[in-house]
Short mmCIF file of C-alpha atoms in Angstrom, two decimals:
data_model
loop_
_atom_site.label_atom_id
_atom_site.label_comp_id
_atom_site.label_asym_id
_atom_site.label_seq_id
_atom_site.Cartn_x
_atom_site.Cartn_y
_atom_site.Cartn_z
CA UNK A 1 79.94 116.57 87.53
CA UNK A 2 83.53 115.72 86.38
CA UNK A 3 84.44 117.40 82.96
CA UNK A 4 86.35 115.33 80.23
CA UNK A 5 89.42 117.58 81.01
CA UNK A 6 89.24 116.66 84.73
CA UNK A 7 89.08 112.86 83.90
CA UNK A 8 92.83 112.24 82.91
CA UNK A 9 93.93 114.14 86.00
CA UNK A 10 91.97 112.04 88.27
CA UNK A 11 93.09 108.78 86.68
CA UNK A 12 96.80 109.83 86.85
CA UNK A 13 96.26 110.73 90.39
CA UNK A 14 94.52 107.31 91.47
CA UNK A 15 97.66 105.73 89.32
CA UNK A 16 100.11 107.71 91.50
CA UNK A 17 98.32 106.68 94.77
CA UNK A 18 97.94 102.79 93.66
CA UNK A 19 101.86 102.91 92.75
CA UNK A 20 102.85 104.59 96.18
CA UNK A 21 100.71 101.90 98.03
CA UNK A 22 102.41 99.21 96.04
CA UNK A 23 105.86 100.44 96.90
CA UNK A 24 104.80 101.16 100.36
CA UNK A 25 103.66 97.52 100.93
CA UNK A 26 106.86 96.27 99.43
CA UNK A 27 108.74 98.41 102.07
CA UNK A 28 106.53 97.59 105.04
CA UNK A 29 106.83 93.67 104.36
CA UNK A 30 110.76 94.22 103.90
CA UNK A 31 110.74 93.03 100.26
CA UNK A 32 112.69 96.35 99.96
CA UNK A 33 114.81 96.46 103.10
CA UNK A 34 115.70 99.75 104.84
CA UNK A 35 118.56 101.46 103.31
CA UNK A 36 117.67 100.05 99.83
CA UNK A 37 117.94 102.24 96.70
CA UNK A 38 114.82 102.88 95.07
CA UNK A 39 115.55 102.82 91.16
CA UNK A 40 112.82 104.35 89.35
CA UNK A 41 113.47 102.19 85.99
CA UNK A 42 113.40 98.88 88.23
CA UNK A 43 110.15 99.90 90.08
CA UNK A 44 108.49 100.99 86.83
CA UNK A 45 109.39 97.33 85.22
CA UNK A 46 108.08 95.55 88.45
CA UNK A 47 104.83 97.45 88.76
CA UNK A 48 104.32 97.72 85.03
CA UNK A 49 103.95 101.58 84.97
CA UNK A 50 105.96 104.30 83.25
CA UNK A 51 108.49 106.40 85.29
CA UNK A 52 106.02 109.38 85.72
CA UNK A 53 103.75 107.66 88.45
CA UNK A 54 106.92 106.05 90.09
CA UNK A 55 108.51 109.64 90.42
CA UNK A 56 105.32 111.03 91.83
CA UNK A 57 104.86 108.13 94.17
CA UNK A 58 108.39 108.34 95.49
CA UNK A 59 107.61 112.02 96.32
CA UNK A 60 104.39 111.13 98.02
CA UNK A 61 106.40 108.57 100.22
CA UNK A 62 109.08 111.16 100.84
CA UNK A 63 106.62 113.42 102.38
CA UNK A 64 105.38 110.88 104.60
CA UNK A 65 108.94 110.03 105.85
CA UNK A 66 109.12 106.53 104.70
CA UNK A 67 111.95 107.29 102.01
CA UNK A 68 114.47 110.06 101.68
CA UNK A 69 116.60 111.23 99.01
CA UNK A 70 120.46 111.30 99.75
CA UNK A 71 123.26 112.66 97.78
CA UNK A 72 125.01 110.32 95.02
CA UNK A 73 122.40 107.67 95.88
CA UNK A 74 118.90 109.17 95.14
CA UNK A 75 115.82 107.61 96.74
CA UNK A 76 116.39 105.25 99.53
CA UNK A 77 114.22 103.62 102.34
CA UNK A 78 114.68 105.81 105.28
CA UNK A 79 116.41 104.39 108.17
CA UNK A 80 114.58 105.79 111.17
CA UNK A 81 116.51 107.43 114.00
CA UNK A 82 115.96 105.73 117.36
CA UNK A 83 114.81 108.79 119.06
CA UNK A 84 111.88 109.14 116.22
CA UNK A 85 110.84 105.44 117.18
CA UNK A 86 110.73 106.20 120.89
CA UNK A 87 108.50 109.44 120.25
CA UNK A 88 106.24 107.85 118.14
CA UNK A 89 105.72 104.70 120.23
CA UNK A 90 105.14 106.96 123.22
CA UNK A 91 102.19 108.61 121.29
CA UNK A 92 101.01 105.27 120.16
CA UNK A 93 101.05 103.72 123.69
CA UNK A 94 98.72 106.39 124.83
CA UNK A 95 96.38 105.87 121.93
CA UNK A 96 96.56 101.94 121.99
CA UNK A 97 95.77 102.24 125.74
CA UNK A 98 92.75 104.55 125.27
CA UNK A 99 91.71 101.81 122.65
CA UNK A 100 91.95 99.05 125.13
CA UNK A 101 90.13 101.08 127.87
CA UNK A 102 87.31 101.72 125.35
CA UNK A 103 87.18 98.01 124.35
CA UNK A 104 87.03 96.72 127.93
CA UNK A 105 83.33 95.93 128.59
CA UNK A 106 82.38 95.84 124.96
CA UNK A 107 84.33 92.86 123.63
CA UNK A 108 82.13 89.91 122.88
CA UNK A 109 82.94 86.28 123.90
CA UNK A 110 83.58 85.46 120.11
CA UNK A 111 85.95 88.45 119.88
CA UNK A 112 87.92 87.26 123.09
CA UNK A 113 88.17 83.87 121.64
CA UNK A 114 89.70 85.31 118.32
CA UNK A 115 92.02 87.58 120.39
CA UNK A 116 93.36 84.37 122.20
CA UNK A 117 93.85 82.64 118.92
CA UNK A 118 96.09 85.39 117.91
CA UNK A 119 98.01 85.12 120.98
CA UNK A 120 98.37 81.21 120.48
CA UNK A 121 99.44 82.11 116.82
CA UNK A 122 102.27 84.33 118.13
CA UNK A 123 103.78 81.18 119.85
CA UNK A 124 104.34 79.55 116.43
CA UNK A 125 107.95 79.49 115.10
CA UNK A 126 108.00 81.78 113.12
CA UNK A 127 104.78 83.49 114.08
CA UNK A 128 102.43 84.43 111.20
CA UNK A 129 103.21 88.03 110.05
CA UNK A 130 99.45 88.85 110.50
CA UNK A 131 98.92 87.78 114.11
CA UNK A 132 100.02 90.69 115.94
CA UNK A 133 98.40 93.03 113.46
CA UNK A 134 95.28 91.24 114.07
CA UNK A 135 95.53 91.49 117.76
CA UNK A 136 95.73 95.25 117.87
CA UNK A 137 93.34 95.78 114.77
CA UNK A 138 90.58 93.59 116.80
CA UNK A 139 90.84 95.62 119.76
CA UNK A 140 90.57 98.92 117.53
CA UNK A 141 87.57 97.72 115.98
CA UNK A 142 85.89 96.76 119.49
CA UNK A 143 86.95 100.26 120.36
CA UNK A 144 84.56 101.62 117.89
CA UNK A 145 86.59 105.00 117.16
CA UNK A 146 87.75 105.02 113.39
CA UNK A 147 89.72 108.38 114.03
CA UNK A 148 91.66 106.61 116.73
CA UNK A 149 92.32 103.50 114.83
CA UNK A 150 93.38 105.56 111.69
CA UNK A 151 95.99 107.62 113.92
CA UNK A 152 97.56 104.59 115.30
CA UNK A 153 97.68 103.14 111.69
CA UNK A 154 99.41 106.11 110.50
CA UNK A 155 102.09 105.96 113.22
CA UNK A 156 102.43 102.15 112.38
CA UNK A 157 102.92 102.97 108.62
CA UNK A 158 106.00 105.17 109.39
CA UNK A 159 108.11 102.05 110.29
CA UNK A 160 108.71 99.02 108.03
CA UNK A 161 106.49 96.33 109.80
CA UNK A 162 108.81 93.44 108.94
CA UNK A 163 111.25 94.94 111.52
CA UNK A 164 109.32 94.42 114.51
CA UNK A 165 109.14 90.62 113.73
CA UNK A 166 113.08 90.78 113.24
CA UNK A 167 113.40 92.30 116.68
CA UNK A 168 111.81 89.41 118.25
CA UNK A 169 113.39 86.68 116.07
CA UNK A 170 116.80 87.99 117.15
CA UNK A 171 115.98 87.72 120.87
CA UNK A 172 113.83 84.69 122.30
CA UNK A 173 113.66 86.53 125.63
CA UNK A 174 111.90 89.51 124.29
CA UNK A 175 109.77 87.14 122.35
CA UNK A 176 108.48 85.38 125.43
CA UNK A 177 108.00 88.72 127.14
CA UNK A 178 105.91 90.05 124.17
CA UNK A 179 103.63 86.80 124.27
CA UNK A 180 103.21 87.17 127.92
CA UNK A 181 102.16 91.01 127.36
CA UNK A 182 99.62 90.06 124.77
CA UNK A 183 98.13 87.26 127.25
CA UNK A 184 97.91 89.81 130.18
CA UNK A 185 96.09 92.39 127.75
CA UNK A 186 93.62 89.76 126.55
CA UNK A 187 92.95 88.70 130.34
CA UNK A 188 92.51 92.25 131.41
CA UNK A 189 89.82 92.73 128.46
CA UNK A 190 88.17 89.50 129.69
CA UNK A 191 87.85 90.84 133.06
CA UNK A 192 86.39 93.98 131.85
CA UNK A 193 89.06 96.04 133.60
CA UNK A 194 89.55 99.19 131.63
CA UNK A 195 92.33 100.65 133.59
CA UNK A 196 94.24 97.40 133.69
CA UNK A 197 93.69 96.88 130.01
CA UNK A 198 95.01 100.38 129.37
CA UNK A 199 97.97 99.84 131.68
CA UNK A 200 99.08 96.53 130.23
CA UNK A 201 98.80 98.03 126.52
CA UNK A 202 100.73 101.15 127.29
CA UNK A 203 103.63 99.07 128.93
CA UNK A 204 103.45 96.67 126.07
CA UNK A 205 103.76 99.36 123.56
CA UNK A 206 106.31 101.19 125.27
CA UNK A 207 108.55 98.00 125.64
CA UNK A 208 107.96 97.19 121.86
CA UNK A 209 109.26 100.67 120.95
CA UNK A 210 112.18 100.49 123.15
CA UNK A 211 113.30 97.08 121.65
CA UNK A 212 112.66 98.54 118.14
CA UNK A 213 114.67 101.65 118.83
CA UNK A 214 117.66 99.49 120.15
CA UNK A 215 117.54 97.24 117.09
CA UNK A 216 117.96 100.46 115.03
CA UNK A 217 120.68 101.77 117.26
CA UNK A 218 122.60 98.61 116.59
CA UNK A 219 121.92 98.53 112.90
CA UNK A 220 121.97 102.06 111.73
CA UNK A 221 125.64 102.31 111.74
CA UNK A 222 126.03 99.37 109.26
CA UNK A 223 123.47 100.62 106.64
CA UNK A 224 125.33 102.66 104.04
CA UNK A 225 124.00 106.13 103.89
CA UNK A 226 126.09 107.85 101.23
#
């Protein structure tokens, strides 16, 4: 049973978590772009909370690597180093490949139809932001391993998600290749070919990571860092 003394602490902790999630969502969507300063007073006004949960939420996000504190600038949205992106996507490729291998032979016809609809959505200009996320999350659901899915989410949450869309938006050839990769993954799953599905997914994620790393390489020098 929770004592009366513990209740305010629990409520404050929940408020900090909620505040951190709200700031994270703004960063991941690109509403707060990479390199941007995170001013406590502005965030407090926008989220309708005091500076105390904002300060604690920023510490939480800093420990997770999404923001950093720079001299003379304070808290800013962190610009990932290209090598960090490559390392993270190398790990993600293996995990996503495992999810694909587990999903092969388990995916239903209705789920395959949904997977193909997400690929069709990726052809729209601009594609819906949720289409790529749904393609991958559906495979994770079919794979049926929550720890695996959670680990992949943790890797994804280390980088603002809107940047991946900007990478494809900047390069029509990359976008066409990306759509073709999704198509091949879907067809490998339809064929119940676990090893092909694993290989296609690994190649897709590695290619996406390399494109993202190069995007950061081109832009990191233009983001003011102190």
